[in-house]
Amino acid sequence: MATTAQAPQQGIISLTVLHDDADADAEEAPRKTAALQQSPAGASLASCVVYSVASLSTTLSNKCMVSSVAGFHFPAFLTLWQSVVTVLVCGVGSATGVMRVDLTPAASIQLIARWLPLNVLFTAMLVSNLLALRFLSVPMVTVFKSLSTVATGIGDHFLFHQPMPAGVLASLLLMVVSSVVAAFGDLQFNAWGYAWMLANCGFTTAYVLYMKVALRNSVSELTAVFLNNILSIPLLLPVVLYTGQLFPVCCLAVRLCLG
């Protein structure tokens, strides 16, 4: 009888242990998923993919606007429009809690004064990129953007004493060689296009290097995006109004909507 009585009890104990193990596994699964999502390798890979998609889509859409749309030669207005949209996205993302953007630094006079040189470089970088896309092909602009990476790496080494291993140096040299080869093979050489592209490389390099100084004990990267775009609006709006780009763009938009 003792043996018969112990059997159900052992079964109950076994089921209890299995139930506890299942609960433990269920509680551990989200932790493992969160750990996987927060792993440096996974975060780096996701960042690279998102950056590549965003960069490619932005370049192609800008090229389409400045080249394919008939009569659209308004790079300052296009840059202004993109800045306004970015500010709205940051504001909505901050209000909904999707993005962690601190909107209060935009009201700090001292921070704005310190951030203004960076914003001027940011605006010049965007406008020069659009002007280069107007005269050069997308592959050529993409190749010559690598010169900005080379110049940034050199500036980072000499200004901030960052080490430059042999592998990194070899990669930078290959970028320079690829840019030179691409320039010699360009059948549609345009002096204005190359001038704006070289200016864009200079503005981009100065922007990236100066940002390392501006971000020290200052604001987060998302807040920096918000500041760059909201401060570029008062810089670009007078240019758009002075060059008379606003009225032609409105007329072109109405014409495209009406077909």
PDB file of C-alpha atoms in Angstrom:
ATOM      1  CA  MET A   1       0.000   0.000   0.000  1.00  0.00           C
ATOM      2  CA  ALA A   2       2.847   2.307   0.798  1.00  0.00           C
ATOM      3  CA  THR A   3       4.262   1.793  -2.661  1.00  0.00           C
ATOM      4  CA  THR A   4       0.872   2.456  -4.266  1.00  0.00           C
ATOM      5  CA  ALA A   5       0.411   5.638  -2.243  1.00  0.00           C
ATOM      6  CA  GLN A   6       3.843   6.940  -3.111  1.00  0.00           C
ATOM      7  CA  ALA A   7       3.311   6.578  -6.906  1.00  0.00           C
ATOM      8  CA  PRO A   8       0.666   9.310  -7.308  1.00  0.00           C
ATOM      9  CA  GLN A   9       2.641  11.518  -4.962  1.00  0.00           C
ATOM     10  CA  GLN A  10       5.778  11.102  -7.069  1.00  0.00           C
ATOM     11  CA  GLY A  11       3.741  11.863 -10.223  1.00  0.00           C
ATOM     12  CA  ILE A  12       2.391  15.038  -8.675  1.00  0.00           C
ATOM     13  CA  ILE A  13       5.907  16.064  -7.678  1.00  0.00           C
ATOM     14  CA  SER A  14       7.185  15.336 -11.193  1.00  0.00           C
ATOM     15  CA  LEU A  15       4.394  17.400 -12.787  1.00  0.00           C
ATOM     16  CA  THR A  16       5.094  20.224 -10.357  1.00  0.00           C
ATOM     17  CA  VAL A  17       8.780  20.199 -11.250  1.00  0.00           C
ATOM     18  CA  LEU A  18       7.972  20.170 -14.977  1.00  0.00           C
ATOM     19  CA  HIS A  19       5.524  23.050 -14.506  1.00  0.00           C
ATOM     20  CA  ASP A  20       8.124  25.044 -12.594  1.00  0.00           C
ATOM     21  CA  ASP A  21      10.720  24.356 -15.309  1.00  0.00           C
ATOM     22  CA  ALA A  22       8.282  25.515 -17.981  1.00  0.00           C
ATOM     23  CA  ASP A  23       7.608  28.724 -16.066  1.00  0.00           C
ATOM     24  CA  ALA A  24      11.320  29.276 -15.660  1.00  0.00           C
ATOM     25  CA  ASP A  25      11.886  28.756 -19.400  1.00  0.00           C
ATOM     26  CA  ALA A  26       9.037  31.133 -20.224  1.00  0.00           C
ATOM     27  CA  GLU A  27      10.537  33.788 -17.975  1.00  0.00           C
ATOM     28  CA  GLU A  28      14.023  33.195 -19.358  1.00  0.00           C
ATOM     29  CA  ALA A  29      12.997  33.441 -23.030  1.00  0.00           C
ATOM     30  CA  PRO A  30      12.359  37.217 -23.036  1.00  0.00           C
ATOM     31  CA  ARG A  31      15.632  37.739 -21.195  1.00  0.00           C
ATOM     32  CA  LYS A  32      17.521  35.768 -23.834  1.00  0.00           C
ATOM     33  CA  THR A  33      15.747  37.674 -26.599  1.00  0.00           C
ATOM     34  CA  ALA A  34      16.537  41.007 -24.962  1.00  0.00           C
ATOM     35  CA  ALA A  35      20.148  39.960 -24.480  1.00  0.00           C
ATOM     36  CA  LEU A  36      20.343  39.013 -28.150  1.00  0.00           C
ATOM     37  CA  GLN A  37      18.841  42.317 -29.211  1.00  0.00           C
ATOM     38  CA  GLN A  38      21.214  44.237 -26.957  1.00  0.00           C
ATOM     39  CA  SER A  39      24.305  42.346 -28.093  1.00  0.00           C
ATOM     40  CA  PRO A  40      26.966  44.620 -29.642  1.00  0.00           C
ATOM     41  CA  ALA A  41      27.236  42.485 -32.789  1.00  0.00           C
ATOM     42  CA  GLY A  42      23.490  42.489 -33.428  1.00  0.00           C
ATOM     43  CA  ALA A  43      23.161  46.208 -32.756  1.00  0.00           C
ATOM     44  CA  SER A  44      26.099  47.017 -35.043  1.00  0.00           C
ATOM     45  CA  LEU A  45      24.715  44.890 -37.861  1.00  0.00           C
ATOM     46  CA  ALA A  46      21.252  46.432 -37.535  1.00  0.00           C
ATOM     47  CA  SER A  47      22.740  49.935 -37.514  1.00  0.00           C
ATOM     48  CA  CYS A  48      24.764  49.222 -40.661  1.00  0.00           C
ATOM     49  CA  VAL A  49      21.720  47.860 -42.496  1.00  0.00           C
ATOM     50  CA  VAL A  50      19.482  50.774 -41.493  1.00  0.00           C
ATOM     51  CA  TYR A  51      22.176  53.319 -42.386  1.00  0.00           C
ATOM     52  CA  SER A  52      22.796  51.713 -45.777  1.00  0.00           C
ATOM     53  CA  VAL A  53      19.100  51.616 -46.661  1.00  0.00           C
ATOM     54  CA  ALA A  54      18.528  55.198 -45.500  1.00  0.00           C
ATOM     55  CA  SER A  55      21.614  56.537 -47.265  1.00  0.00           C
ATOM     56  CA  LEU A  56      20.827  54.752 -50.535  1.00  0.00           C
ATOM     57  CA  SER A  57      17.160  55.750 -50.567  1.00  0.00           C
ATOM     58  CA  THR A  58      18.010  59.376 -49.749  1.00  0.00           C
ATOM     59  CA  THR A  59      20.642  59.585 -52.488  1.00  0.00           C
ATOM     60  CA  LEU A  60      18.383  58.029 -55.123  1.00  0.00           C
ATOM     61  CA  SER A  61      15.378  60.184 -54.206  1.00  0.00           C
ATOM     62  CA  ASN A  62      17.501  63.360 -54.236  1.00  0.00           C
ATOM     63  CA  LYS A  63      18.966  62.421 -57.611  1.00  0.00           C
ATOM     64  CA  CYS A  64      15.463  61.806 -58.928  1.00  0.00           C
ATOM     65  CA  MET A  65      14.280  65.211 -57.726  1.00  0.00           C
ATOM     66  CA  VAL A  66      17.184  67.308 -59.019  1.00  0.00           C
ATOM     67  CA  SER A  67      17.560  65.452 -62.339  1.00  0.00           C
ATOM     68  CA  SER A  68      14.387  63.637 -63.373  1.00  0.00           C
ATOM     69  CA  VAL A  69      11.681  66.136 -62.374  1.00  0.00           C
ATOM     70  CA  ALA A  70      11.490  68.679 -65.176  1.00  0.00           C
ATOM     71  CA  GLY A  71      12.162  72.239 -64.083  1.00  0.00           C
ATOM     72  CA  PHE A  72      13.155  71.404 -60.490  1.00  0.00           C
ATOM     73  CA  HIS A  73      16.385  73.283 -59.760  1.00  0.00           C
ATOM     74  CA  PHE A  74      15.806  74.293 -56.164  1.00  0.00           C
ATOM     75  CA  PRO A  75      18.370  72.569 -53.896  1.00  0.00           C
ATOM     76  CA  ALA A  76      17.926  75.060 -51.054  1.00  0.00           C
ATOM     77  CA  PHE A  77      14.174  74.466 -50.939  1.00  0.00           C
ATOM     78  CA  LEU A  78      14.637  70.680 -51.047  1.00  0.00           C
ATOM     79  CA  THR A  79      17.092  70.873 -48.148  1.00  0.00           C
ATOM     80  CA  LEU A  80      14.683  73.119 -46.227  1.00  0.00           C
ATOM     81  CA  TRP A  81      11.821  70.695 -46.814  1.00  0.00           C
ATOM     82  CA  GLN A  82      13.862  67.729 -45.595  1.00  0.00           C
ATOM     83  CA  SER A  83      14.873  69.660 -42.472  1.00  0.00           C
ATOM     84  CA  VAL A  84      11.244  70.516 -41.683  1.00  0.00           C
ATOM     85  CA  VAL A  85      10.185  66.881 -42.099  1.00  0.00           C
ATOM     86  CA  THR A  86      13.041  65.698 -39.859  1.00  0.00           C
ATOM     87  CA  VAL A  87      12.062  68.183 -37.134  1.00  0.00           C
ATOM     88  CA  LEU A  88       8.450  66.985 -37.304  1.00  0.00           C
ATOM     89  CA  VAL A  89       9.534  63.333 -37.084  1.00  0.00           C
ATOM     90  CA  CYS A  90      11.739  64.072 -34.061  1.00  0.00           C
ATOM     91  CA  GLY A  91       8.930  66.010 -32.384  1.00  0.00           C
ATOM     92  CA  VAL A  92       6.343  63.291 -32.936  1.00  0.00           C
ATOM     93  CA  GLY A  93       8.796  60.573 -31.919  1.00  0.00           C
ATOM     94  CA  SER A  94       9.639  62.415 -28.715  1.00  0.00           C
ATOM     95  CA  ALA A  95       5.977  63.068 -27.893  1.00  0.00           C
ATOM     96  CA  THR A  96       4.990  59.432 -28.429  1.00  0.00           C
ATOM     97  CA  GLY A  97       8.029  58.034 -26.623  1.00  0.00           C
ATOM     98  CA  VAL A  98       9.304  56.181 -29.688  1.00  0.00           C
ATOM     99  CA  MET A  99      12.461  58.299 -29.812  1.00  0.00           C
ATOM    100  CA  ARG A 100      14.487  59.736 -26.953  1.00  0.00           C
ATOM    101  CA  VAL A 101      14.980  63.287 -28.178  1.00  0.00           C
ATOM    102  CA  ASP A 102      15.580  66.112 -25.737  1.00  0.00           C
ATOM    103  CA  LEU A 103      13.875  69.177 -27.211  1.00  0.00           C
ATOM    104  CA  THR A 104      14.911  71.605 -24.459  1.00  0.00           C
ATOM    105  CA  PRO A 105      18.468  72.346 -25.769  1.00  0.00           C
ATOM    106  CA  ALA A 106      16.878  74.198 -28.707  1.00  0.00           C
ATOM    107  CA  ALA A 107      15.921  76.951 -26.224  1.00  0.00           C
ATOM    108  CA  SER A 108      19.448  77.315 -24.806  1.00  0.00           C
ATOM    109  CA  ILE A 109      21.167  80.385 -26.239  1.00  0.00           C
ATOM    110  CA  GLN A 110      24.619  79.214 -25.167  1.00  0.00           C
ATOM    111  CA  LEU A 111      24.180  75.814 -26.758  1.00  0.00           C
ATOM    112  CA  ILE A 112      22.843  77.347 -29.971  1.00  0.00           C
ATOM    113  CA  ALA A 113      25.858  79.677 -30.152  1.00  0.00           C
ATOM    114  CA  ARG A 114      28.212  76.735 -29.721  1.00  0.00           C
ATOM    115  CA  TRP A 115      26.226  74.618 -32.163  1.00  0.00           C
ATOM    116  CA  LEU A 116      25.898  77.251 -34.910  1.00  0.00           C
ATOM    117  CA  PRO A 117      29.249  76.526 -36.680  1.00  0.00           C
ATOM    118  CA  LEU A 118      28.331  72.840 -36.807  1.00  0.00           C
ATOM    119  CA  ASN A 119      24.928  73.711 -38.229  1.00  0.00           C
ATOM    120  CA  VAL A 120      26.446  75.916 -40.936  1.00  0.00           C
ATOM    121  CA  LEU A 121      28.667  73.001 -41.984  1.00  0.00           C
ATOM    122  CA  PHE A 122      25.669  70.663 -41.875  1.00  0.00           C
ATOM    123  CA  THR A 123      23.610  72.908 -44.142  1.00  0.00           C
ATOM    124  CA  ALA A 124      26.484  73.459 -46.564  1.00  0.00           C
ATOM    125  CA  MET A 125      27.074  69.702 -46.674  1.00  0.00           C
ATOM    126  CA  LEU A 126      23.456  68.988 -47.651  1.00  0.00           C
ATOM    127  CA  VAL A 127      23.201  71.735 -50.274  1.00  0.00           C
ATOM    128  CA  SER A 128      26.549  70.897 -51.912  1.00  0.00           C
ATOM    129  CA  ASN A 129      25.555  67.234 -52.078  1.00  0.00           C
ATOM    130  CA  LEU A 130      22.334  68.121 -53.935  1.00  0.00           C
ATOM    131  CA  LEU A 131      24.223  70.383 -56.334  1.00  0.00           C
ATOM    132  CA  ALA A 132      26.764  67.639 -57.020  1.00  0.00           C
ATOM    133  CA  LEU A 133      23.956  65.152 -57.695  1.00  0.00           C
ATOM    134  CA  ARG A 134      22.530  67.551 -60.261  1.00  0.00           C
ATOM    135  CA  PHE A 135      25.678  67.305 -62.416  1.00  0.00           C
ATOM    136  CA  LEU A 136      27.117  63.862 -61.546  1.00  0.00           C
ATOM    137  CA  SER A 137      25.757  60.327 -61.578  1.00  0.00           C
ATOM    138  CA  VAL A 138      24.850  58.501 -58.376  1.00  0.00           C
ATOM    139  CA  PRO A 139      27.750  55.980 -58.641  1.00  0.00           C
ATOM    140  CA  MET A 140      30.230  58.817 -59.134  1.00  0.00           C
ATOM    141  CA  VAL A 141      28.896  60.732 -56.117  1.00  0.00           C
ATOM    142  CA  THR A 142      28.986  57.553 -54.024  1.00  0.00           C
ATOM    143  CA  VAL A 143      32.587  56.828 -54.994  1.00  0.00           C
ATOM    144  CA  PHE A 144      33.757  60.342 -54.235  1.00  0.00           C
ATOM    145  CA  LYS A 145      32.025  60.327 -50.875  1.00  0.00           C
ATOM    146  CA  SER A 146      34.707  57.864 -49.849  1.00  0.00           C
ATOM    147  CA  LEU A 147      37.178  60.760 -49.992  1.00  0.00           C
ATOM    148  CA  SER A 148      35.324  62.258 -47.042  1.00  0.00           C
ATOM    149  CA  THR A 149      35.929  59.039 -45.118  1.00  0.00           C
ATOM    150  CA  VAL A 150      39.632  59.205 -45.969  1.00  0.00           C
ATOM    151  CA  ALA A 151      39.934  62.855 -44.936  1.00  0.00           C
ATOM    152  CA  THR A 152      37.977  62.194 -41.737  1.00  0.00           C
ATOM    153  CA  GLY A 153      40.243  59.285 -40.824  1.00  0.00           C
ATOM    154  CA  ILE A 154      43.355  61.396 -41.390  1.00  0.00           C
ATOM    155  CA  GLY A 155      41.943  64.312 -39.404  1.00  0.00           C
ATOM    156  CA  ASP A 156      40.884  61.989 -36.603  1.00  0.00           C
ATOM    157  CA  HIS A 157      44.413  60.624 -36.440  1.00  0.00           C
ATOM    158  CA  PHE A 158      46.213  63.972 -36.320  1.00  0.00           C
ATOM    159  CA  LEU A 159      43.670  66.047 -34.365  1.00  0.00           C
ATOM    160  CA  PHE A 160      42.402  63.485 -31.845  1.00  0.00           C
ATOM    161  CA  HIS A 161      45.390  61.104 -31.878  1.00  0.00           C
ATOM    162  CA  GLN A 162      43.319  58.097 -32.874  1.00  0.00           C
ATOM    163  CA  PRO A 163      45.459  55.084 -33.856  1.00  0.00           C
ATOM    164  CA  MET A 164      45.440  54.083 -37.511  1.00  0.00           C
ATOM    165  CA  PRO A 165      46.310  50.390 -37.991  1.00  0.00           C
ATOM    166  CA  ALA A 166      47.888  49.138 -41.201  1.00  0.00           C
ATOM    167  CA  GLY A 167      44.617  47.554 -42.337  1.00  0.00           C
ATOM    168  CA  VAL A 168      42.739  50.836 -41.962  1.00  0.00           C
ATOM    169  CA  LEU A 169      45.475  52.729 -43.802  1.00  0.00           C
ATOM    170  CA  ALA A 170      45.378  50.227 -46.661  1.00  0.00           C
ATOM    171  CA  SER A 171      41.595  50.579 -46.897  1.00  0.00           C
ATOM    172  CA  LEU A 172      41.874  54.371 -47.059  1.00  0.00           C
ATOM    173  CA  LEU A 173      44.462  54.149 -49.819  1.00  0.00           C
ATOM    174  CA  LEU A 174      42.196  51.824 -51.805  1.00  0.00           C
ATOM    175  CA  MET A 175      39.377  54.364 -51.465  1.00  0.00           C
ATOM    176  CA  VAL A 176      41.602  57.087 -52.902  1.00  0.00           C
ATOM    177  CA  VAL A 177      42.705  54.868 -55.774  1.00  0.00           C
ATOM    178  CA  SER A 178      39.113  53.899 -56.571  1.00  0.00           C
ATOM    179  CA  SER A 179      38.084  57.566 -56.679  1.00  0.00           C
ATOM    180  CA  VAL A 180      40.937  58.447 -59.041  1.00  0.00           C
ATOM    181  CA  VAL A 181      40.171  55.498 -61.328  1.00  0.00           C
ATOM    182  CA  ALA A 182      36.475  56.423 -61.363  1.00  0.00           C
ATOM    183  CA  ALA A 183      37.316  60.021 -62.301  1.00  0.00           C
ATOM    184  CA  PHE A 184      39.491  58.904 -65.234  1.00  0.00           C
ATOM    185  CA  GLY A 185      36.730  56.586 -66.438  1.00  0.00           C
ATOM    186  CA  ASP A 186      33.981  59.217 -66.229  1.00  0.00           C
ATOM    187  CA  LEU A 187      32.721  59.752 -69.772  1.00  0.00           C
ATOM    188  CA  GLN A 188      30.425  62.599 -68.711  1.00  0.00           C
ATOM    189  CA  PHE A 189      32.971  64.818 -66.968  1.00  0.00           C
ATOM    190  CA  ASN A 190      31.437  67.955 -65.489  1.00  0.00           C
ATOM    191  CA  ALA A 191      33.645  70.559 -63.832  1.00  0.00           C
ATOM    192  CA  TRP A 192      30.819  72.034 -61.750  1.00  0.00           C
ATOM    193  CA  GLY A 193      29.844  68.588 -60.530  1.00  0.00           C
ATOM    194  CA  TYR A 194      33.359  67.772 -59.375  1.00  0.00           C
ATOM    195  CA  ALA A 195      33.760  71.207 -57.794  1.00  0.00           C
ATOM    196  CA  TRP A 196      30.580  70.762 -55.739  1.00  0.00           C
ATOM    197  CA  MET A 197      31.576  67.199 -54.853  1.00  0.00           C
ATOM    198  CA  LEU A 198      34.987  68.297 -53.573  1.00  0.00           C
ATOM    199  CA  ALA A 199      33.299  71.077 -51.590  1.00  0.00           C
ATOM    200  CA  ASN A 200      30.913  68.492 -50.166  1.00  0.00           C
ATOM    201  CA  CYS A 201      33.855  66.324 -49.104  1.00  0.00           C
ATOM    202  CA  GLY A 202      35.393  69.297 -47.303  1.00  0.00           C
ATOM    203  CA  PHE A 203      32.165  70.267 -45.556  1.00  0.00           C
ATOM    204  CA  THR A 204      31.461  66.656 -44.571  1.00  0.00           C
ATOM    205  CA  THR A 205      34.937  66.156 -43.118  1.00  0.00           C
ATOM    206  CA  ALA A 206      34.793  69.383 -41.124  1.00  0.00           C
ATOM    207  CA  TYR A 207      31.280  68.534 -39.926  1.00  0.00           C
ATOM    208  CA  VAL A 208      32.187  65.059 -38.673  1.00  0.00           C
ATOM    209  CA  LEU A 209      35.371  66.221 -36.946  1.00  0.00           C
ATOM    210  CA  TYR A 210      33.718  69.230 -35.323  1.00  0.00           C
ATOM    211  CA  MET A 211      30.803  67.094 -34.161  1.00  0.00           C
ATOM    212  CA  LYS A 212      33.173  65.006 -32.050  1.00  0.00           C
ATOM    213  CA  VAL A 213      33.992  68.183 -30.148  1.00  0.00           C
ATOM    214  CA  ALA A 214      30.418  69.478 -30.008  1.00  0.00           C
ATOM    215  CA  LEU A 215      29.007  66.193 -28.674  1.00  0.00           C
ATOM    216  CA  ARG A 216      31.430  65.986 -25.740  1.00  0.00           C
ATOM    217  CA  ASN A 217      29.347  66.211 -22.550  1.00  0.00           C
ATOM    218  CA  SER A 218      26.646  67.960 -24.566  1.00  0.00           C
ATOM    219  CA  VAL A 219      23.656  66.181 -26.116  1.00  0.00           C
ATOM    220  CA  SER A 220      22.747  62.782 -27.453  1.00  0.00           C
ATOM    221  CA  GLU A 221      23.051  61.900 -31.139  1.00  0.00           C
ATOM    222  CA  LEU A 222      19.282  62.058 -31.748  1.00  0.00           C
ATOM    223  CA  THR A 223      19.139  65.443 -30.059  1.00  0.00           C
ATOM    224  CA  ALA A 224      22.020  66.524 -32.296  1.00  0.00           C
ATOM    225  CA  VAL A 225      19.961  65.516 -35.351  1.00  0.00           C
ATOM    226  CA  PHE A 226      17.057  67.597 -34.055  1.00  0.00           C
ATOM    227  CA  LEU A 227      19.295  70.609 -33.378  1.00  0.00           C
ATOM    228  CA  ASN A 228      20.986  70.425 -36.786  1.00  0.00           C
ATOM    229  CA  ASN A 229      17.703  70.399 -38.654  1.00  0.00           C
ATOM    230  CA  ILE A 230      15.768  72.951 -36.592  1.00  0.00           C
ATOM    231  CA  LEU A 231      18.687  75.408 -36.711  1.00  0.00           C
ATOM    232  CA  SER A 232      19.126  74.924 -40.457  1.00  0.00           C
ATOM    233  CA  ILE A 233      15.580  76.199 -41.094  1.00  0.00           C
ATOM    234  CA  PRO A 234      16.339  79.887 -40.265  1.00  0.00           C
ATOM    235  CA  LEU A 235      19.540  79.593 -42.318  1.00  0.00           C
ATOM    236  CA  LEU A 236      17.848  78.143 -45.396  1.00  0.00           C
ATOM    237  CA  LEU A 237      14.570  80.077 -45.367  1.00  0.00           C
ATOM    238  CA  PRO A 238      16.149  83.472 -46.247  1.00  0.00           C
ATOM    239  CA  VAL A 239      18.105  81.787 -49.061  1.00  0.00           C
ATOM    240  CA  VAL A 240      14.920  80.222 -50.442  1.00  0.00           C
ATOM    241  CA  LEU A 241      13.074  83.552 -50.289  1.00  0.00           C
ATOM    242  CA  TYR A 242      15.964  85.615 -51.680  1.00  0.00           C
ATOM    243  CA  THR A 243      16.554  83.301 -54.642  1.00  0.00           C
ATOM    244  CA  GLY A 244      12.829  83.129 -55.376  1.00  0.00           C
ATOM    245  CA  GLN A 245      12.574  79.356 -55.060  1.00  0.00           C
ATOM    246  CA  LEU A 246       9.351  79.233 -53.055  1.00  0.00           C
ATOM    247  CA  PHE A 247       6.885  80.456 -55.702  1.00  0.00           C
ATOM    248  CA  PRO A 248       8.233  78.279 -58.579  1.00  0.00           C
ATOM    249  CA  VAL A 249       8.167  75.208 -56.344  1.00  0.00           C
ATOM    250  CA  CYS A 250       4.538  75.871 -55.407  1.00  0.00           C
ATOM    251  CA  CYS A 251       3.637  76.310 -59.087  1.00  0.00           C
ATOM    252  CA  LEU A 252       5.488  73.103 -59.991  1.00  0.00           C
ATOM    253  CA  ALA A 253       3.721  71.184 -57.222  1.00  0.00           C
ATOM    254  CA  VAL A 254       0.321  72.398 -58.430  1.00  0.00           C
ATOM    255  CA  ARG A 255       1.174  71.472 -62.014  1.00  0.00           C
ATOM    256  CA  LEU A 256       2.274  67.972 -61.011  1.00  0.00           C
ATOM    257  CA  CYS A 257      -0.853  67.454 -58.910  1.00  0.00           C
ATOM    258  CA  LEU A 258      -3.132  68.523 -61.729  1.00  0.00           C
ATOM    259  CA  GLY A 259      -1.245  66.329 -64.181  1.00  0.00           C
TER     260      GLY A 259
END
